[in-house]
Tab-separated table of C-alpha atoms in Angstrom:
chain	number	residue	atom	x	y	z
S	1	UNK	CA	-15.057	-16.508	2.987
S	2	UNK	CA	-12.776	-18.744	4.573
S	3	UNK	CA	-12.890	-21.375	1.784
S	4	UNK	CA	-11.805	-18.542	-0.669
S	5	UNK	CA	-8.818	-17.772	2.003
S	6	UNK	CA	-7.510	-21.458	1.762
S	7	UNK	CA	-6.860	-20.767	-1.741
S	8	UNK	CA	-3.897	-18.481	-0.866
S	9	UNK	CA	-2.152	-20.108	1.827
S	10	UNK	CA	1.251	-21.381	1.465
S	11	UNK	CA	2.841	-20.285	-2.304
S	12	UNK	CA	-0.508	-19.293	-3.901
S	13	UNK	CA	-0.710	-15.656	-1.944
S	14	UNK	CA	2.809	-15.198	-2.913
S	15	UNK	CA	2.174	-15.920	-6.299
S	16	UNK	CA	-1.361	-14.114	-6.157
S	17	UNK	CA	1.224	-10.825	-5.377
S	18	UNK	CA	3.900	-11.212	-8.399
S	19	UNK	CA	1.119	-11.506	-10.689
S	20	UNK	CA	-0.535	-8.105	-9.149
S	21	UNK	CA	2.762	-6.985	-8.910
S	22	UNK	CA	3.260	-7.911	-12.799
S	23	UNK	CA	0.046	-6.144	-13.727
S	24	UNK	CA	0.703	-3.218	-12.150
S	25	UNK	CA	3.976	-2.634	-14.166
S	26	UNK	CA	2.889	-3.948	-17.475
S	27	UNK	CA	-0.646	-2.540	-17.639
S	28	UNK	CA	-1.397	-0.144	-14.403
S	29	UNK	CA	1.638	2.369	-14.355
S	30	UNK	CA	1.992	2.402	-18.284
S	31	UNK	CA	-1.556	3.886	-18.409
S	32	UNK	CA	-0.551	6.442	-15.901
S	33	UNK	CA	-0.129	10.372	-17.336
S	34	UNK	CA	-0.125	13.596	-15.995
S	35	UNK	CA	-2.672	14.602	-18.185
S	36	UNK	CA	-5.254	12.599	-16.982
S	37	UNK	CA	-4.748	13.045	-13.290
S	38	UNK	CA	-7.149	15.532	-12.421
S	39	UNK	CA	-9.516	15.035	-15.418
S	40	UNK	CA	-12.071	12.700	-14.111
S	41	UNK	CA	-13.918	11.742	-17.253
S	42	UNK	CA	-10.568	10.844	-18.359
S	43	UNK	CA	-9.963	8.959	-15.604
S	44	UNK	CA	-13.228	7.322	-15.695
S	45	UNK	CA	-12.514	5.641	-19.374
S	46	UNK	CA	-8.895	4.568	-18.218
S	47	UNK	CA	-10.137	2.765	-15.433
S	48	UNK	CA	-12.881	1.296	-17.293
S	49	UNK	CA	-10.407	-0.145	-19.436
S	50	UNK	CA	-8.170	-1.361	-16.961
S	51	UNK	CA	-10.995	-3.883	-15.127
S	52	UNK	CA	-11.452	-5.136	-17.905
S	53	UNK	CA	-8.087	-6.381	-18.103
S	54	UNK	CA	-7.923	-6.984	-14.305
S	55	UNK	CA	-11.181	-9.680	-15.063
S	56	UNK	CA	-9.115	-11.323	-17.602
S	57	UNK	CA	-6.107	-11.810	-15.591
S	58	UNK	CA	-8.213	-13.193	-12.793
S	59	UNK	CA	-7.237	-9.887	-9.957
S	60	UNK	CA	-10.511	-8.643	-9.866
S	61	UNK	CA	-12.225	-7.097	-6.401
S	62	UNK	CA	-9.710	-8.961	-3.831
S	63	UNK	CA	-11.601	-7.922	-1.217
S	64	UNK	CA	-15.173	-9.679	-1.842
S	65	UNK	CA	-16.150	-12.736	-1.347
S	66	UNK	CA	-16.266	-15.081	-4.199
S	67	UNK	CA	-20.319	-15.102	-4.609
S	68	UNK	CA	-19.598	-11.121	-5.483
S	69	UNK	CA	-17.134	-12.086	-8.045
S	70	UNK	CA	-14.231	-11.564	-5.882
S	71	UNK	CA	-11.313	-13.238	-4.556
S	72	UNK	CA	-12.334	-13.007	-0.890
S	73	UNK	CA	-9.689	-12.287	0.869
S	74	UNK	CA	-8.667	-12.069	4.567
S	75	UNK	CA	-7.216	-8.644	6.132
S	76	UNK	CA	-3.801	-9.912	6.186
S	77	UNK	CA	-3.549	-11.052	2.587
S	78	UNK	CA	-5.412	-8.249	1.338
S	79	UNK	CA	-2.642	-5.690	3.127
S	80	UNK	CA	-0.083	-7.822	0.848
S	81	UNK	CA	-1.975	-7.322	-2.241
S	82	UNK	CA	-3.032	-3.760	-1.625
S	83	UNK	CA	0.854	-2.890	-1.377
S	84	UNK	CA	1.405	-3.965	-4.941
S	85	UNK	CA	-1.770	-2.800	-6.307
S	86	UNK	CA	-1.380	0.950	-4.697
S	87	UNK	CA	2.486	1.157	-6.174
S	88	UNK	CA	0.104	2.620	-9.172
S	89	UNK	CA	-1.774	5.509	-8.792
S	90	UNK	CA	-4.092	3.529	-11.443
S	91	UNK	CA	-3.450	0.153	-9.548
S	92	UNK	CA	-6.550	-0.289	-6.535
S	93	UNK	CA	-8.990	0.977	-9.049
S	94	UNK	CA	-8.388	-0.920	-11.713
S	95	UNK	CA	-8.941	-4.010	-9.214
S	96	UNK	CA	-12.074	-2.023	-7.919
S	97	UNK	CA	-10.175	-2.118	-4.388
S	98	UNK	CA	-9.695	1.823	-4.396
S	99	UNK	CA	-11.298	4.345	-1.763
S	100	UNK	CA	-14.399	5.723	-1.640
S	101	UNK	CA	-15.819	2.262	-3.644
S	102	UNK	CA	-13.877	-0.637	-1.355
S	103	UNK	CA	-15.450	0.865	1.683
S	104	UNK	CA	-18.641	1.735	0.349
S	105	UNK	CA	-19.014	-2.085	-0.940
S	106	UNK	CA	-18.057	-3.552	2.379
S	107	UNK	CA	-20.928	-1.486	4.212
S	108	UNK	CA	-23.354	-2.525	1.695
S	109	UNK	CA	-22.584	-5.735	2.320
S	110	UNK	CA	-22.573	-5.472	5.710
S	111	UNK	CA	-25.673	-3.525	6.057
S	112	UNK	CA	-27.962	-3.530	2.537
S	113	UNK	CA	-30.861	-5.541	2.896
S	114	UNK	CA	-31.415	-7.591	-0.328
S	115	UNK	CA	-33.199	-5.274	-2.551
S	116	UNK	CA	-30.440	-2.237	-1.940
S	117	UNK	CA	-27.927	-5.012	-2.135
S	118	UNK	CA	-29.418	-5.834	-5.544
S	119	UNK	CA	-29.841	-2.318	-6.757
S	120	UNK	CA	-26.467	-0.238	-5.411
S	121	UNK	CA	-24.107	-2.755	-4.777
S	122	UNK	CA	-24.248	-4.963	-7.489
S	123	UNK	CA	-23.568	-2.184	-10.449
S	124	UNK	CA	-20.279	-1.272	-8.076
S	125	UNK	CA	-19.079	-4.422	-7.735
S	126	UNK	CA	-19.518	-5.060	-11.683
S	127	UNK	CA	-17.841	-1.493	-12.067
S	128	UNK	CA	-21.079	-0.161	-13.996
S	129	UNK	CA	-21.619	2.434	-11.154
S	130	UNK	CA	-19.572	4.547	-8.291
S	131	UNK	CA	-20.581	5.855	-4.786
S	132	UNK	CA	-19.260	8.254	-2.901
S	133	UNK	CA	-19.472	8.879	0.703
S	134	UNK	CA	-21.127	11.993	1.986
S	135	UNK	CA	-20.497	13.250	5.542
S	136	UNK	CA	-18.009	16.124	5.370
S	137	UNK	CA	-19.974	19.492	5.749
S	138	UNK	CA	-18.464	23.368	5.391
S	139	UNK	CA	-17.782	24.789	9.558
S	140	UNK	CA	-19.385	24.303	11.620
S	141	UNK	CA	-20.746	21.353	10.053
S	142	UNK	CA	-19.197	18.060	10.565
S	143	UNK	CA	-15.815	17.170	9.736
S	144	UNK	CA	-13.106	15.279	11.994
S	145	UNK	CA	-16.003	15.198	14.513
S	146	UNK	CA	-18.939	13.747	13.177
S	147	UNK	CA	-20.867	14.652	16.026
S	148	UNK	CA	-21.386	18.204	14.459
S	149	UNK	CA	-23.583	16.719	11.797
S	150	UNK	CA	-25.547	20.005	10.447
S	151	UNK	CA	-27.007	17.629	7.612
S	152	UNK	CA	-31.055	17.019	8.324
S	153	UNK	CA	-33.323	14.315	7.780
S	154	UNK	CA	-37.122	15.418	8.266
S	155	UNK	CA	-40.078	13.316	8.441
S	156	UNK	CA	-42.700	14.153	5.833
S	157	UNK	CA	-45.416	10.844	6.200
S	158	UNK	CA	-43.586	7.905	4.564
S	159	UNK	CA	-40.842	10.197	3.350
S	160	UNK	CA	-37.580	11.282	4.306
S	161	UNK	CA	-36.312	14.810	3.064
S	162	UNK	CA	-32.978	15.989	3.147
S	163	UNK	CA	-31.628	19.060	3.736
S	164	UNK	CA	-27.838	20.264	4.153
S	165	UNK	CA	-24.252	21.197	2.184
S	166	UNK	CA	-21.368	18.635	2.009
S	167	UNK	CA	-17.709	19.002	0.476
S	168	UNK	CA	-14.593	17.848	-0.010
S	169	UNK	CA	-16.339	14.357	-0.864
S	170	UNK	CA	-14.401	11.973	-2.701
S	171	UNK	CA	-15.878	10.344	-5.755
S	172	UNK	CA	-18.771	12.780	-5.978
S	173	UNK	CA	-18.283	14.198	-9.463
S	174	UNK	CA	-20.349	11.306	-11.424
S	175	UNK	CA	-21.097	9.533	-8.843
S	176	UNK	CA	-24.174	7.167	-9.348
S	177	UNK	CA	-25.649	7.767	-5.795
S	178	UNK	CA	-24.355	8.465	-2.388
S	179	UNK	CA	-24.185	7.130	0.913
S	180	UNK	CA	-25.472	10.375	2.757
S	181	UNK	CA	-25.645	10.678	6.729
S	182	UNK	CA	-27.722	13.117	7.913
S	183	UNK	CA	-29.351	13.869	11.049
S	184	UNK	CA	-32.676	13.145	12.234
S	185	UNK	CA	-34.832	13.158	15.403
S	186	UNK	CA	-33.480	10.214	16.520
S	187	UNK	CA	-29.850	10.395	15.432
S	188	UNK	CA	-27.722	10.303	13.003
S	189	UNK	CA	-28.914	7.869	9.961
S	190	UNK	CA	-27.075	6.752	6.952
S	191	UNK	CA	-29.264	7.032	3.746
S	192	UNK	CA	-28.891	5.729	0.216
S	193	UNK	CA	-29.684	8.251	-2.182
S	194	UNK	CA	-29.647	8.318	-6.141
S	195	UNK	CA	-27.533	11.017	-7.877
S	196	UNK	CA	-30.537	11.469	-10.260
S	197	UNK	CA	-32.948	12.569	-7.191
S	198	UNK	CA	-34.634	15.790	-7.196
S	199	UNK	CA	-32.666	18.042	-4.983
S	200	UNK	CA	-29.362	15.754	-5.081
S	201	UNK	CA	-27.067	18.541	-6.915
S	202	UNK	CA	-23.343	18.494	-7.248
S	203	UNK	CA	-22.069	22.314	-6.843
S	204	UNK	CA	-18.048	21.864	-8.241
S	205	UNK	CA	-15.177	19.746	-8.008
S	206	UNK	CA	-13.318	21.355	-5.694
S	207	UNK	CA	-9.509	21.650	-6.885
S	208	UNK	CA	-7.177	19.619	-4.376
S	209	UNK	CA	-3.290	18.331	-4.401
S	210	UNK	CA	-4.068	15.000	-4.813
S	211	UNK	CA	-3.860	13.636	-8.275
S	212	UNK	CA	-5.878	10.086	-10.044
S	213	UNK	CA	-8.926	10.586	-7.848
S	214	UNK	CA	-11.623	9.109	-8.771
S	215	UNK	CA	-14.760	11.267	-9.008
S	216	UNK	CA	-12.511	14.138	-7.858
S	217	UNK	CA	-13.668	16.306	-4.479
S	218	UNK	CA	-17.312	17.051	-4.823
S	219	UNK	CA	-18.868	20.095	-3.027
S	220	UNK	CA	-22.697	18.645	-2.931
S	221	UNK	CA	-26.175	20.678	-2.280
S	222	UNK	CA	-29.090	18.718	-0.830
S	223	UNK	CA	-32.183	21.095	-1.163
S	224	UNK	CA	-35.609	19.187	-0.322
S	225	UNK	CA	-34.608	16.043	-1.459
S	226	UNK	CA	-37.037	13.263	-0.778
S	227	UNK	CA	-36.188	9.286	-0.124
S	228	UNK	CA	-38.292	6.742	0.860
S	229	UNK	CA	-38.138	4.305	3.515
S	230	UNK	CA	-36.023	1.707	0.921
S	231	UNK	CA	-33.610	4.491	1.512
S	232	UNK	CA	-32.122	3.681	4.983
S	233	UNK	CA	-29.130	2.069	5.143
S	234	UNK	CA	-29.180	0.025	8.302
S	235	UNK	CA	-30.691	1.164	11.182
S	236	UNK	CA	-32.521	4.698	11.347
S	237	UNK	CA	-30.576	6.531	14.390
S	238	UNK	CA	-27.505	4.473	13.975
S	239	UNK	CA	-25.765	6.376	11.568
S	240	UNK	CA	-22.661	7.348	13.426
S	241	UNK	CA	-21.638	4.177	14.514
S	242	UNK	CA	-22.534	3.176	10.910
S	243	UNK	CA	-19.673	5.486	9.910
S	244	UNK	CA	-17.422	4.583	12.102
S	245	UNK	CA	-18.149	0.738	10.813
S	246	UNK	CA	-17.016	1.908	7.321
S	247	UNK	CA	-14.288	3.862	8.663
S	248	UNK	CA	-12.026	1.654	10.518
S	249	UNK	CA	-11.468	-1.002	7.853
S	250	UNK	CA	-11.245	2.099	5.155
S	251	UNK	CA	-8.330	3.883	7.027
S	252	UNK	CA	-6.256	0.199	7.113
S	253	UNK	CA	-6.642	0.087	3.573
S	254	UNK	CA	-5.481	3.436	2.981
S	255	UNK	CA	-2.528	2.325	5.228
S	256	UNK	CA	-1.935	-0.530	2.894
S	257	UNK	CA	-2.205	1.093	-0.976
S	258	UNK	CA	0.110	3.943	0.472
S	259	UNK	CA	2.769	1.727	1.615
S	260	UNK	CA	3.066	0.440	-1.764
S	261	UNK	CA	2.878	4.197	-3.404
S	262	UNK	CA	5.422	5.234	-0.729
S	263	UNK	CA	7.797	2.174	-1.667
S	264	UNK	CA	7.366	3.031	-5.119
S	265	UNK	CA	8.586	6.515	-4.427
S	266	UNK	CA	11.670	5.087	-2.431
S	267	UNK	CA	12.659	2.449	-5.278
S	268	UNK	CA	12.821	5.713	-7.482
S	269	UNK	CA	14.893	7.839	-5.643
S	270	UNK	CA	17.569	4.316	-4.878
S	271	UNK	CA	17.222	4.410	-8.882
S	272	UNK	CA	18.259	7.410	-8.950
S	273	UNK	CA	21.069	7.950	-6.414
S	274	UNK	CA	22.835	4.832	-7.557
S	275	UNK	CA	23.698	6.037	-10.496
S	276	UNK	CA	23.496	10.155	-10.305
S	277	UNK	CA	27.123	11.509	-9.208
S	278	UNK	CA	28.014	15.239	-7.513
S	279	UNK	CA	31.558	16.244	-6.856
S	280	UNK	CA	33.133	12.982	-7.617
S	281	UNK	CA	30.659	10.383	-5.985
S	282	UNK	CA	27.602	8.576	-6.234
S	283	UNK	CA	24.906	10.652	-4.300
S	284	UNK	CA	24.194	6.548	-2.799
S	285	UNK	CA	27.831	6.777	-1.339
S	286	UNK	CA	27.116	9.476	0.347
S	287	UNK	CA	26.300	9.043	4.573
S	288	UNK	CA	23.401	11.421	4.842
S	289	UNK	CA	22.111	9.768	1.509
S	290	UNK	CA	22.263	6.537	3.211
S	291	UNK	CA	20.749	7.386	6.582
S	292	UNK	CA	17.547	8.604	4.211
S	293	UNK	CA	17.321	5.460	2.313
S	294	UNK	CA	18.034	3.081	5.682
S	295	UNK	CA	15.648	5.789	7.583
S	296	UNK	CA	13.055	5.232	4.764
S	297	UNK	CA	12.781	1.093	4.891
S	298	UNK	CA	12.865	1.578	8.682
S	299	UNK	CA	9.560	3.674	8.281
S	300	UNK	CA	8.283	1.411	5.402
S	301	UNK	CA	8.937	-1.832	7.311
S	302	UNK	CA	7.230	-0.852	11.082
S	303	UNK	CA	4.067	0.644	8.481
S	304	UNK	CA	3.677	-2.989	7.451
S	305	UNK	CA	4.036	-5.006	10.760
S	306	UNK	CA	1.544	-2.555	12.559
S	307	UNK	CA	-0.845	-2.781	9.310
S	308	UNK	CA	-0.523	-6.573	9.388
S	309	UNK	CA	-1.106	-5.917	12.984
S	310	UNK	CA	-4.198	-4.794	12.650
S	311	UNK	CA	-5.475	-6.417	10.016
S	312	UNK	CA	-4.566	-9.721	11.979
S	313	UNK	CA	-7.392	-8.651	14.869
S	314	UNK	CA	-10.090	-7.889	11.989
S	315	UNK	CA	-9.436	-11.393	10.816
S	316	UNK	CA	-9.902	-12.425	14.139
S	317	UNK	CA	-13.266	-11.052	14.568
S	318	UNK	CA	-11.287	-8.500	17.347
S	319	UNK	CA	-12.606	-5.033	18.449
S	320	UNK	CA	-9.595	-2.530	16.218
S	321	UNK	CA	-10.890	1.145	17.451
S	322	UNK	CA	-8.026	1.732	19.148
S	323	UNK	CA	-5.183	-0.504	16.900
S	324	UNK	CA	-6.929	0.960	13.426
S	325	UNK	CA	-6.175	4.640	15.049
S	326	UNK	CA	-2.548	4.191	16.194
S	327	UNK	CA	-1.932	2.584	12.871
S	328	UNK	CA	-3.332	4.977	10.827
S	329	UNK	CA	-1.713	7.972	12.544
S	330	UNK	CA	1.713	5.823	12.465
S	331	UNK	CA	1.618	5.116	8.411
S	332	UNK	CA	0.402	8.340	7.841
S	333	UNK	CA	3.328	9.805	9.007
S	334	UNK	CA	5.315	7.240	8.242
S	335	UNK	CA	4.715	7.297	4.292
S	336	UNK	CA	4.972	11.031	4.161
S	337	UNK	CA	8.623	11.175	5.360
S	338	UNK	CA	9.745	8.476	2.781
S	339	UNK	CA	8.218	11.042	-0.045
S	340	UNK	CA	9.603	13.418	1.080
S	341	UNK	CA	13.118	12.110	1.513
S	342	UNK	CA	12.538	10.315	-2.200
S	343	UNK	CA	12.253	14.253	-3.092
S	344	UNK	CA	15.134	15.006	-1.143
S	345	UNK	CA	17.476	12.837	-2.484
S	346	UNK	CA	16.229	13.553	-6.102
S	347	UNK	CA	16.398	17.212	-6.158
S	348	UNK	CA	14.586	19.504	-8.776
S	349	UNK	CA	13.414	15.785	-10.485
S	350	UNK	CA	11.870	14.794	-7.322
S	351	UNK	CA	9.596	17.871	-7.760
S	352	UNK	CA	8.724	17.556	-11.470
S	353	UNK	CA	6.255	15.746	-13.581
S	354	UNK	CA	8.918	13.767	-15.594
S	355	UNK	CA	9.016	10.790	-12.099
S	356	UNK	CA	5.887	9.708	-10.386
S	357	UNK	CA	7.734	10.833	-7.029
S	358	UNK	CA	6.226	14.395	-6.665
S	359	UNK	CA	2.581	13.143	-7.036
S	360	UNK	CA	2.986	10.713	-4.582
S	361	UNK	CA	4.491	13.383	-2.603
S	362	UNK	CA	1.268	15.319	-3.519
S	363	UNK	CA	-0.282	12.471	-2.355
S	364	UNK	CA	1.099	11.226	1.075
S	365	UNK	CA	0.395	14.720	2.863
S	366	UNK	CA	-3.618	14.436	2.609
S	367	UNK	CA	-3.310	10.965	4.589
S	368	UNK	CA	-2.766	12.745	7.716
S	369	UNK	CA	-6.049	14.600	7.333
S	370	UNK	CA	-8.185	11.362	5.484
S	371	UNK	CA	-10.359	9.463	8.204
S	372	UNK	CA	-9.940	11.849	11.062
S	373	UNK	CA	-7.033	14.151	11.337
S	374	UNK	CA	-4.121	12.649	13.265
S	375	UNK	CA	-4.330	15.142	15.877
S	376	UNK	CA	-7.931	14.249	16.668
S	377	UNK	CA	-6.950	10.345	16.667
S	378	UNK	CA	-3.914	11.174	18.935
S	379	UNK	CA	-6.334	12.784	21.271
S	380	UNK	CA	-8.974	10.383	21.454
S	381	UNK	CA	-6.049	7.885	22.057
S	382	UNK	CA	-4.672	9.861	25.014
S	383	UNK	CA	-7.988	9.821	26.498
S	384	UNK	CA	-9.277	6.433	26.175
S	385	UNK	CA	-5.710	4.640	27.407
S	386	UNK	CA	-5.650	7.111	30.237
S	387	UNK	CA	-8.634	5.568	31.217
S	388	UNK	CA	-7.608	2.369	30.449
S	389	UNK	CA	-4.665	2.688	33.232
């Protein structure tokens, strides 16, 4: 990869950002519309369409390396790009960088053998396919805490079958397979199962704030469903710290597309204050307008040094348990107070469908929950540096 990260030193990662940042506002955000926002066949067409012009103009899956057909960045260029690409709701996916697929390519390329390689990630990378991500469970099953795993994985001979009731999982509906963890006698194991697969069923798409999800929420039914051996992804037993393999470098990415969708929110509401006027003056020369919008790049610029942070160390090769965690919970909260300021200082627009700003509103308030509730990663943080000292 690190031939492919020479191409964008000096100018060419700048200019690698104005022309995602040019795509984004002539193609990405044009094809955004209410009306397709929580229709996911809809949104499955639109996006189709879009990487097929994100091929053409040479932004296609950032985050591979080039023998994938990618562009194969490092962590700290990538956090650049991802900003401009997540100012669109439409942007990541069109350059197949969006969540649950830019995580679930990265552990397939981490830990596929050949043949899975060959069979699951290839159709994602080409965009002929999705994958979704299936470890939430209904209480008491897991959910912040993996640990509670409920899911089962029985030995029958050479077989595997599975057994258990996940939700809320992102990219379900349609999905082409899943990456399924589910517990076995010894451990947790991470299995690659087919959508098609007897006993694979997907119950609903569970209705949620969030808006341009792809695949929607999927509440998913495993009754008796039988894998083979080819099935495993990694190591049998290993599952959890599988997860958490995926996890880290999928809640810095999050971190990076909403720092663009949060900036895009702020440059809206400075839009609109500049020029909006209420008893005799600019809302923007008002004080407590000001302190918002100074508040707001405040938040927006500390979200990018800690994600750059971060992403520095996984360039590095550097343990990020503990720096992926603080940054998360940071940007999390970070983004969600420049929404909702943007909404503030907007008024009754702010809340409506006619700006993107209530959506990503909509939008930033999940983060806090996405990859481990910040509570839970406060917690384990508390405990781990008081043991450090």
């Amino acid at each position: 990869m690190q031939d492919t990260q020479d191409r964008y030193a000096g100018d060419a990662l700048p200019d690698l950002c104005a022309r995602v940042r040019r795509f984004v506002d002539e193609v990405a955000i044009p094809a955004e519309s209410p009306a397709i926002a929580r229709d996911v066949a809809a949104l499955d067409r639109c996006v189709a369409q879009l990487r097929a012009r994100a091929k053409e103009a040479g932004l296609y899956a950032p985050q591979l390396p080039a023998q994938w057909g990618g562009l194969g960045l490092g962590w700290r260029a990538l956090a650049e790009v991802l900003e401009e690409a997540g100012r669109s709701f439409l942007g990541p996916a069109a350059l197949n960088c969006a969540a649950p697929d830019q995580p679930n390519m990265l552990t397939l390329l981490r830990l596929g053998n050949a043949a899975q390689q060959e069979r699951f990630l290839a159709p994602l990378v080409r965009g002929e396919q999705r994958a979704c991500f299936a470890m939430t469970e209904p209480a008491p099953g897991a959910g912040s805490d993996p640990s509670m795993l409920r899911t089962r994985a029985e030995r029958r001979g050479s077989r595997w079958v599975l057994n258990g009731h996940k939700q809320f999982i992102s990219g379900g509906v349609g999905a082409d397979f899943g990456l399924v963890l589910a517990r076995g006698e010894t451990g947790a194991t991470l299995f690659l199962v087919p959508a098609d697969t007897p006993g694979y069923r997907v119950v609903r798409d569970i209705g949620m704030v969030t808006g341009y999800q792809i695949g929607g929420h999927a509440e998913i039914l495993l009754q008796d469903c039988e894998v083979g051996d080819d099935a495993v992804l990694g190591e049998p037993g290993q599952g959890l710290a599988h997860a958490q393999l995926r996890l880290e470098p999928a809640r810095l990415s999050h971190c990076m597309r909403y720092i663009g969708r949060a900036r895009r929110a702020l440059e809206t509401a400075q839009a609109y204050v500049a020029q909006r006027e209420s008893f005799g003056a600019r809302l923007a020369d008002l004080q407590q307008v000001q302190a918002m919008i100074a508040d707001s790049h405040i938040d927006l610029h500390a979200s990018r040094l800690m994600t750059l942070d971060c992403a520095a160390r996984m360039d590095a090769g550097l343990p990020v348990k503990q720096h992926s965690a603080m940054t998360k919970v940071f940007v999390s909260d970070a983004v969600n107070r420049v929404a909702d300021r943007a909404v503030q200082m907007m008024g009754a627009l702010g809340l409506s469908d006619d700006t993107p700003v209530s959506m990503i509103w909509q939008e930033m308030r999940p983060f806090r929950i996405y990859d481990g509730a910040n509570e839970l990663h406060r917690a384990t943080l508390a405990r781990r540096l008081m043991a450090q000292a």
